Amino acid sequence: MNPLEQTRAHFIQGMSRISHFWGFPKAMGAIYGAIYLSPTPLSLDELVQQAGVTKGAVSANVRQLERLGMVHRHIEVGQRRDYYIAETDFWRIVRGILQERQQSEFDRALASVGESLALLENVRGDEAEFARQRMAAMQSFFSALDGLVQALLKLESLVSLRALSRLVERAGKE
Amino acid sequence: MNPLEQTRAHFIQGMSRISHFWGFPKAMGAIYGAIYLSPTPLSLDELVQQAGVTKGAVSANVRQLERLGMVHRHIEVGQRRDYYIAETDFWRIVRGILQERQQSEFDRALASVGESLALLENVRGDEAEFARQRMAAMQSFFSALDGLVQALLKLESLVSLRALSRLVERAGKE
DNA sequence: TAGAATGTTTAGTTATTACTAAACAAAATA
DNA sequence: TATTTTGTTTAGTAATAACTAAACATTCTA
């Protein structure tokens, strides 16, 4: 294995770890890593070889990566084979992930708290009142969080993360 | 089961779901939910009953919750029993979680990419050059992300999430 | 049209994690 | 000091998720 291949392997392993850390399958990270490092579009078979997982796993994970907007499937007409290329705009990727996770389960959290609150609608007593207050506070936090994510999602580009950091820093000093 | 208890159960179930969604054990969410809704500090045995898990699970998860700063152990002198109360400042909680997750595995991501880059140090060729560029781009993104998190961690209070959202919105329009 | 190439689906396996049950340790109380 | 109360640890179990291997479906090519 030449130095370049070694590096690639190391990088892919790292991506696999990161992927797992963020709550995604390890294979997903490995596959993205392989595609990301390749100057040319990769086929499924090449991915099997480079990421070290089976066809089935590549097929499934590449689809998920596509849904998140992390890779793009490049189909040529009159060509059976698919090729994959990496999305390199990380802000797009972040958006893709936020959207995906958002729509699915995030609102459900809000809904769940809302339901609980509704259940207390006409229950009297100190304990009920206390619970109501707490739940309302949590609801408010969740909806504010949601608002922040929505605001972020509206950003075209990541303005530059660093600029955003400075913004936050300044906000903190006020 | 009276209406209040029903609500509590519903809320606890919701927390359990959310917890799982964010990559934490379900019992952890359930336990936090129970403590959060209680106007008085709860003992381990009460948590066993309310969260519906065993002593062992409560013991382990409550410790984790403490590490994250989500609950506080209230020990009275000359008292064997521990009591737990909820942290209700969600910004504190967010910080606790970010710090915990940050320190542990986030920097390691950065390190991993750095290592890969180092491996390519004196490898020549177009492919190596390409890989180098890509890895550098990713490294830069990660470190910017890290910067943002650091900036957020420095914030005393959450200024108000909504204010932050507006800030982001304004930033996007420029 | 037969065979090869390619991607998807599915059934089964493996690995991981979170939990339970029970033993244990430590401290309070009788 | 013996017993009870309380929290922790540990060994084993159950649940879940991710992957493999192989069957399958579809499309291209000879």
Coordinates of C-alpha atoms (C1' of nucleotides) in Angstrom, one line a residue:
Chain A
M1 CA 0.0 0.0 0.0
N2 CA 1.6 3.3 -1.1
P3 CA 1.6 6.4 1.1
L4 CA -1.4 7.9 -0.7
E5 CA -3.4 4.8 -0.2
Q6 CA -2.4 4.7 3.4
T7 CA -3.4 8.3 3.9
R8 CA -6.7 7.6 2.3
A9 CA -7.3 4.7 4.6
H10 CA -6.5 6.7 7.6
F11 CA -8.7 9.5 6.5
I12 CA -11.6 7.1 5.8
Q13 CA -11.2 5.6 9.2
G14 CA -11.4 9.0 10.8
M15 CA -14.5 9.9 8.9
S16 CA -16.0 6.6 9.9
R17 CA -15.4 7.5 13.5
I18 CA -16.8 11.0 13.2
S19 CA -19.8 9.7 11.5
H20 CA -20.5 7.3 14.3
F21 CA -19.9 10.1 16.8
W22 CA -22.6 12.3 15.2
G23 CA -25.0 9.4 15.3
F24 CA -24.7 8.1 11.8
P25 CA -23.6 4.7 10.6
K26 CA -19.8 4.2 10.4
A27 CA -20.0 3.0 6.9
M28 CA -21.7 6.3 5.9
G29 CA -18.7 8.3 7.0
A30 CA -16.3 5.9 5.4
I31 CA -18.2 6.1 2.1
Y32 CA -18.3 9.9 2.2
G33 CA -14.7 10.0 3.0
A34 CA -13.8 7.9 0.0
I35 CA -15.8 10.0 -2.3
Y36 CA -14.6 13.2 -0.8
L37 CA -11.0 12.3 -1.5
S38 CA -11.5 11.1 -5.0
P39 CA -10.7 13.6 -7.8
T40 CA -12.9 11.5 -10.1
P41 CA -16.5 10.3 -9.6
L42 CA -16.6 6.8 -8.0
S43 CA -18.7 3.8 -8.9
L44 CA -20.4 1.5 -6.4
D45 CA -17.8 -1.2 -7.0
E46 CA -14.9 1.2 -6.3
L47 CA -16.6 2.3 -3.1
V48 CA -17.0 -1.3 -2.0
Q49 CA -13.3 -1.6 -2.4
Q50 CA -12.2 1.7 -0.9
A51 CA -14.6 2.0 2.0
G52 CA -14.3 -1.7 2.8
V53 CA -18.0 -2.5 3.0
T54 CA -20.3 -4.7 0.9
K55 CA -22.4 -3.6 -2.0
G56 CA -25.5 -3.7 0.0
A57 CA -24.1 -1.3 2.6
V58 CA -22.8 1.0 0.0
S59 CA -26.1 1.0 -1.8
A60 CA -28.1 1.8 1.4
N61 CA -25.7 4.4 2.8
V62 CA -25.1 6.2 -0.5
R63 CA -28.8 6.7 -0.7
Q64 CA -28.9 8.2 2.8
L65 CA -25.9 10.4 1.9
E66 CA -27.8 11.6 -1.1
R67 CA -30.9 12.4 0.9
L68 CA -28.7 14.5 3.2
G69 CA -27.2 16.2 0.2
M70 CA -23.7 15.0 1.0
V71 CA -23.1 13.2 -2.3
H72 CA -24.6 13.5 -5.7
R73 CA -25.3 10.7 -8.0
H74 CA -24.1 11.3 -11.4
I75 CA -25.9 9.3 -14.0
E76 CA -24.9 9.4 -17.6
V77 CA -27.5 8.6 -20.2
G78 CA -27.2 5.2 -21.8
Q79 CA -25.0 4.3 -18.9
R80 CA -26.0 1.7 -16.5
R81 CA -23.4 2.6 -13.9
D82 CA -23.9 5.3 -11.4
Y83 CA -21.1 7.6 -10.3
Y84 CA -20.9 9.5 -7.1
I85 CA -19.3 12.8 -6.3
A86 CA -19.0 14.6 -3.0
E87 CA -20.8 17.8 -2.0
T88 CA -18.0 20.0 -0.8
D89 CA -20.0 22.9 0.4
F90 CA -20.1 22.1 4.1
W91 CA -22.8 24.7 4.8
R92 CA -25.0 22.9 2.4
I93 CA -24.3 19.7 4.2
V94 CA -25.1 21.1 7.5
R95 CA -28.3 22.4 6.2
G96 CA -29.1 19.0 4.7
I97 CA -28.6 17.3 8.0
L98 CA -30.5 19.9 10.0
Q99 CA -33.4 19.7 7.7
E100 CA -33.5 16.0 7.7
R101 CA -33.2 15.7 11.5
Q102 CA -35.5 18.7 12.0
Q103 CA -38.5 17.7 10.0
S104 CA -38.4 14.1 11.3
E105 CA -38.1 14.2 15.0
F106 CA -37.5 17.7 16.2
D107 CA -41.0 19.1 15.9
R108 CA -42.3 15.9 17.4
A109 CA -40.5 16.9 20.6
L110 CA -42.3 20.1 20.6
A111 CA -45.6 18.4 19.8
S112 CA -45.0 16.0 22.7
V113 CA -44.6 18.7 25.2
G114 CA -47.6 20.5 23.8
E115 CA -49.7 17.3 24.2
S116 CA -48.6 17.0 27.8
L117 CA -49.6 20.6 28.4
A118 CA -52.9 20.0 26.8
L119 CA -53.5 17.1 29.1
L120 CA -53.3 19.4 32.1
E121 CA -55.7 21.8 30.6
N122 CA -58.3 21.7 33.3
V123 CA -56.5 20.1 36.1
R124 CA -56.4 22.2 39.2
G125 CA -54.0 22.3 42.1
D126 CA -50.5 23.4 43.0
E127 CA -48.7 20.5 41.6
A128 CA -50.5 20.8 38.3
E129 CA -49.7 24.5 38.2
F130 CA -46.1 23.8 38.9
A131 CA -45.9 21.1 36.1
R132 CA -47.7 23.5 33.8
Q133 CA -45.1 26.2 34.4
R134 CA -42.2 23.9 33.8
M135 CA -43.6 22.4 30.7
A136 CA -44.3 25.8 29.3
A137 CA -40.8 26.9 30.0
M138 CA -39.5 23.9 28.1
Q139 CA -41.8 24.4 25.3
S140 CA -40.7 27.9 25.0
F141 CA -37.1 26.8 24.9
F142 CA -37.7 24.2 22.2
S143 CA -39.6 26.6 20.1
A144 CA -36.8 29.2 20.4
L145 CA -34.3 26.6 19.5
D146 CA -36.4 25.7 16.5
G147 CA -36.5 29.4 15.6
L148 CA -32.7 29.5 15.6
V149 CA -32.4 26.5 13.4
Q150 CA -34.9 28.0 11.0
A151 CA -32.9 31.2 10.9
L152 CA -29.7 29.2 10.2
L153 CA -31.4 27.2 7.5
K154 CA -32.4 30.4 5.7
L155 CA -28.8 31.5 5.4
E156 CA -27.6 31.1 1.9
S157 CA -24.0 30.4 2.6
L158 CA -22.4 30.0 5.9
V159 CA -21.5 33.7 5.7
S160 CA -18.3 32.3 7.1
L161 CA -18.5 30.4 10.3
R162 CA -15.8 32.6 11.7
A163 CA -17.9 35.7 11.1
L164 CA -20.7 34.1 12.9
S165 CA -18.5 33.3 15.8
R166 CA -17.4 36.9 16.1
L167 CA -21.1 37.9 16.0
V168 CA -21.8 35.6 18.9
E169 CA -18.8 36.9 20.8
R170 CA -20.0 40.5 20.3
A171 CA -23.5 39.6 21.4
G172 CA -22.1 38.1 24.5
K173 CA -20.3 41.3 25.5
E174 CA -23.4 43.4 25.4
Chain B
M1 CA -54.0 7.0 37.7
N2 CA -55.2 10.5 38.1
P3 CA -54.9 13.1 35.3
L4 CA -51.7 14.6 36.8
E5 CA -50.0 11.3 36.9
Q6 CA -51.1 10.5 33.4
T7 CA -49.6 13.8 32.2
R8 CA -46.4 13.1 34.1
A9 CA -46.2 9.7 32.4
H10 CA -46.8 11.2 29.0
F11 CA -44.2 13.9 29.5
I12 CA -41.7 11.4 30.8
Q13 CA -42.2 9.2 27.8
G14 CA -41.7 12.2 25.6
M15 CA -38.5 13.1 27.3
S16 CA -37.3 9.5 26.9
R17 CA -37.9 9.7 23.2
I18 CA -36.1 13.0 22.9
S19 CA -33.2 11.7 24.9
H20 CA -32.9 8.8 22.6
F21 CA -33.1 11.0 19.6
W22 CA -30.2 13.1 20.8
G23 CA -28.2 10.0 21.3
F24 CA -28.6 9.5 25.0
P25 CA -30.1 6.6 26.8
K26 CA -33.8 6.6 27.0
A27 CA -33.8 6.2 30.8
M28 CA -31.7 9.3 31.1
G29 CA -34.5 11.4 29.5
A30 CA -37.1 9.7 31.6
I31 CA -35.3 10.4 34.8
Y32 CA -34.6 14.0 33.9
G33 CA -38.3 14.4 33.0
A34 CA -39.4 13.0 36.3
I35 CA -37.1 15.3 38.3
Y36 CA -38.0 18.3 36.1
L37 CA -41.7 17.9 36.9
S38 CA -41.3 17.5 40.6
P39 CA -41.8 20.5 42.8
T40 CA -39.8 18.7 45.5
P41 CA -36.4 17.0 45.3
L42 CA -36.7 13.3 44.4
S43 CA -35.0 10.3 46.0
L44 CA -33.6 7.4 44.1
D45 CA -36.5 5.2 45.1
E46 CA -39.0 7.7 43.9
L47 CA -37.2 7.9 40.6
V48 CA -37.3 4.1 40.3
Q49 CA -41.0 4.4 40.7
Q50 CA -41.7 7.4 38.5
A51 CA -39.3 6.8 35.7
G52 CA -40.0 3.1 35.6
V53 CA -36.5 1.8 35.6
T54 CA -34.4 -0.1 38.2
K55 CA -32.2 1.2 40.9
G56 CA -29.1 0.4 39.0
A57 CA -30.3 2.3 35.9
V58 CA -31.2 5.3 38.0
S59 CA -27.9 5.3 39.8
A60 CA -26.0 5.2 36.6
N61 CA -28.0 7.7 34.6
V62 CA -28.4 10.2 37.4
R63 CA -24.6 10.3 37.6
Q64 CA -24.4 11.0 33.9
L65 CA -27.0 13.7 34.2
E66 CA -25.0 15.2 37.0
R67 CA -21.9 15.3 34.9
L68 CA -23.8 17.1 32.2
G69 CA -25.1 19.6 34.7
M70 CA -28.7 18.6 34.1
V71 CA -29.5 17.6 37.7
H72 CA -28.0 18.4 41.0
R73 CA -27.5 16.1 43.9
H74 CA -28.8 17.5 47.1
I75 CA -27.2 15.9 50.1
E76 CA -28.1 16.7 53.6
V77 CA -25.6 16.2 56.4
G78 CA -26.4 13.3 58.6
Q79 CA -28.7 12.0 55.9
R80 CA -28.0 8.9 54.0
R81 CA -30.5 9.6 51.3
D82 CA -29.6 11.7 48.2
Y83 CA -32.2 14.0 46.6
Y84 CA -32.1 15.2 43.1
I85 CA -33.3 18.5 41.7
A86 CA -33.4 19.6 38.0
E87 CA -31.3 22.3 36.4
T88 CA -33.8 24.5 34.7
D89 CA -31.5 26.9 33.0
F90 CA -31.4 25.3 29.6
W91 CA -28.5 27.3 28.4
R92 CA -26.5 25.8 31.2
I93 CA -27.6 22.4 30.1
V94 CA -26.7 23.1 26.5
R95 CA -23.3 24.2 27.6
G96 CA -22.8 21.2 29.8
I97 CA -23.6 18.9 26.9
L98 CA -21.5 20.8 24.4
Q99 CA -18.6 20.7 26.8
E100 CA -18.9 17.1 27.5
R101 CA -19.2 16.1 23.9
Q102 CA -16.7 18.7 22.8
Q103 CA -13.8 17.8 25.0
S104 CA -14.2 14.1 24.4
E105 CA -14.5 13.5 20.7
F106 CA -14.7 16.7 18.8
D107 CA -11.1 17.7 18.9
R108 CA -10.2 14.2 18.0
A109 CA -12.0 14.7 14.7
L110 CA -9.8 17.7 14.1
A111 CA -6.7 15.7 15.1
S112 CA -7.6 12.9 12.8
V113 CA -7.8 15.1 9.8
G114 CA -4.6 16.7 10.9
E115 CA -2.9 13.3 11.0
S116 CA -4.0 12.5 7.6
L117 CA -2.6 15.7 6.3
A118 CA 0.7 15.1 7.9
L119 CA 0.9 11.6 6.3
L120 CA 0.8 13.4 2.9
E121 CA 3.5 15.7 3.9
N122 CA 6.0 14.7 1.3
V123 CA 4.0 12.8 -1.1
R124 CA 4.1 14.2 -4.6
G125 CA 1.7 14.0 -7.4
D126 CA -1.7 15.4 -8.6
E127 CA -3.8 13.0 -6.6
A128 CA -1.9 13.8 -3.4
E129 CA -2.2 17.4 -4.1
F130 CA -5.9 17.1 -4.6
A131 CA -6.3 15.1 -1.4
R132 CA -4.3 17.6 0.4
Q133 CA -6.6 20.5 -0.7
R134 CA -9.7 18.6 0.3
M135 CA -8.4 17.7 3.7
A136 CA -7.3 21.2 4.3
A137 CA -10.7 22.5 3.4
M138 CA -12.3 20.1 5.8
Q139 CA -9.9 20.9 8.5
S140 CA -10.6 24.6 8.1
F141 CA -14.3 23.9 8.4
F142 CA -13.9 21.8 11.5
S143 CA -11.8 24.4 13.2
A144 CA -14.2 27.1 12.3
L145 CA -17.0 25.0 13.8
D146 CA -15.0 24.6 16.9
G147 CA -14.5 28.3 17.1
L148 CA -18.2 28.8 16.9
V149 CA -18.9 26.3 19.7
Q150 CA -16.2 28.0 21.8
A151 CA -17.8 31.3 21.2
L152 CA -21.1 30.0 22.3
L153 CA -19.7 28.3 25.3
K154 CA -18.4 31.7 26.5
L155 CA -21.8 33.2 26.5
E156 CA -23.0 33.7 30.0
S157 CA -26.7 33.2 29.4
L158 CA -28.3 32.4 26.2
V159 CA -28.8 36.1 25.7
S160 CA -32.2 34.8 24.6
L161 CA -32.2 32.4 21.8
R162 CA -34.6 34.5 19.9
A163 CA -32.2 37.4 20.0
L164 CA -29.6 35.1 18.6
S165 CA -31.9 34.1 15.8
R166 CA -32.6 37.6 14.9
L167 CA -28.9 38.2 14.8
V168 CA -28.4 35.4 12.4
E169 CA -31.2 36.6 10.3
R170 CA -29.7 40.0 10.0
A171 CA -26.4 38.5 9.2
G172 CA -27.9 36.6 6.4
K173 CA -29.3 39.7 4.8
E174 CA -26.0 41.5 4.6
Chain C
dT1 C1' -32.3 -13.4 -26.8
dA2 C1' -28.7 -15.2 -23.5
dG3 C1' -25.4 -13.6 -20.6
dA4 C1' -23.0 -10.1 -18.0
dA5 C1' -23.0 -6.0 -15.4
dT6 C1' -25.1 -3.2 -12.0
dG7 C1' -28.0 -1.7 -8.2
dT8 C1' -31.6 -3.0 -4.6
dT9 C1' -33.8 -5.8 -1.3
dT10 C1' -34.0 -9.2 2.3
dA11 C1' -33.0 -12.6 5.6
dG12 C1' -29.7 -13.6 9.0
dT13 C1' -25.6 -12.4 11.8
dT14 C1' -22.8 -9.6 14.6
dA15 C1' -21.8 -6.0 17.6
dT16 C1' -23.1 -2.7 20.7
dT17 C1' -25.6 -0.6 24.2
dA18 C1' -28.8 -0.1 27.8
dC19 C1' -31.1 -2.2 30.9
dT20 C1' -32.4 -5.8 34.8
dA21 C1' -31.5 -8.5 38.8
dA22 C1' -28.8 -9.5 42.3
dA23 C1' -24.8 -9.2 45.0
dC24 C1' -22.2 -6.0 47.4
dA25 C1' -20.6 -2.0 50.3
dA26 C1' -21.3 1.6 53.4
dA27 C1' -23.7 4.0 56.7
dA28 C1' -27.5 4.8 59.8
dT29 C1' -30.6 3.0 63.3
dA30 C1' -32.3 0.0 66.7
Chain D
dT1 C1' -23.5 -5.2 67.2
dA2 C1' -27.3 -6.8 64.2
dT3 C1' -30.5 -5.1 61.0
dT4 C1' -32.3 -1.9 57.8
dT5 C1' -31.7 1.6 54.5
dT6 C1' -29.5 3.4 50.6
dG7 C1' -26.5 3.7 46.6
dT8 C1' -23.0 1.3 43.5
dT9 C1' -21.1 -2.4 40.9
dT10 C1' -21.3 -6.4 38.1
dA11 C1' -22.7 -10.2 35.4
dG12 C1' -26.1 -11.6 32.3
dT13 C1' -30.0 -10.5 29.1
dA14 C1' -32.7 -8.0 25.8
dA15 C1' -33.2 -4.7 22.2
dT16 C1' -31.5 -2.4 18.5
dA17 C1' -28.9 -1.1 14.7
dA18 C1' -25.7 -1.9 11.1
dC19 C1' -23.6 -4.8 8.4
dT20 C1' -22.8 -9.2 5.3
dA21 C1' -24.1 -12.6 2.0
dA22 C1' -27.0 -13.9 -1.3
dA23 C1' -31.1 -13.7 -4.0
dC24 C1' -33.3 -10.7 -6.9
dA25 C1' -34.6 -7.2 -10.6
dT26 C1' -33.3 -4.5 -14.2
dT27 C1' -30.7 -2.9 -18.0
dC28 C1' -27.0 -3.2 -21.1
dT29 C1' -24.2 -5.8 -24.5
dA30 C1' -22.8 -9.5 -27.5

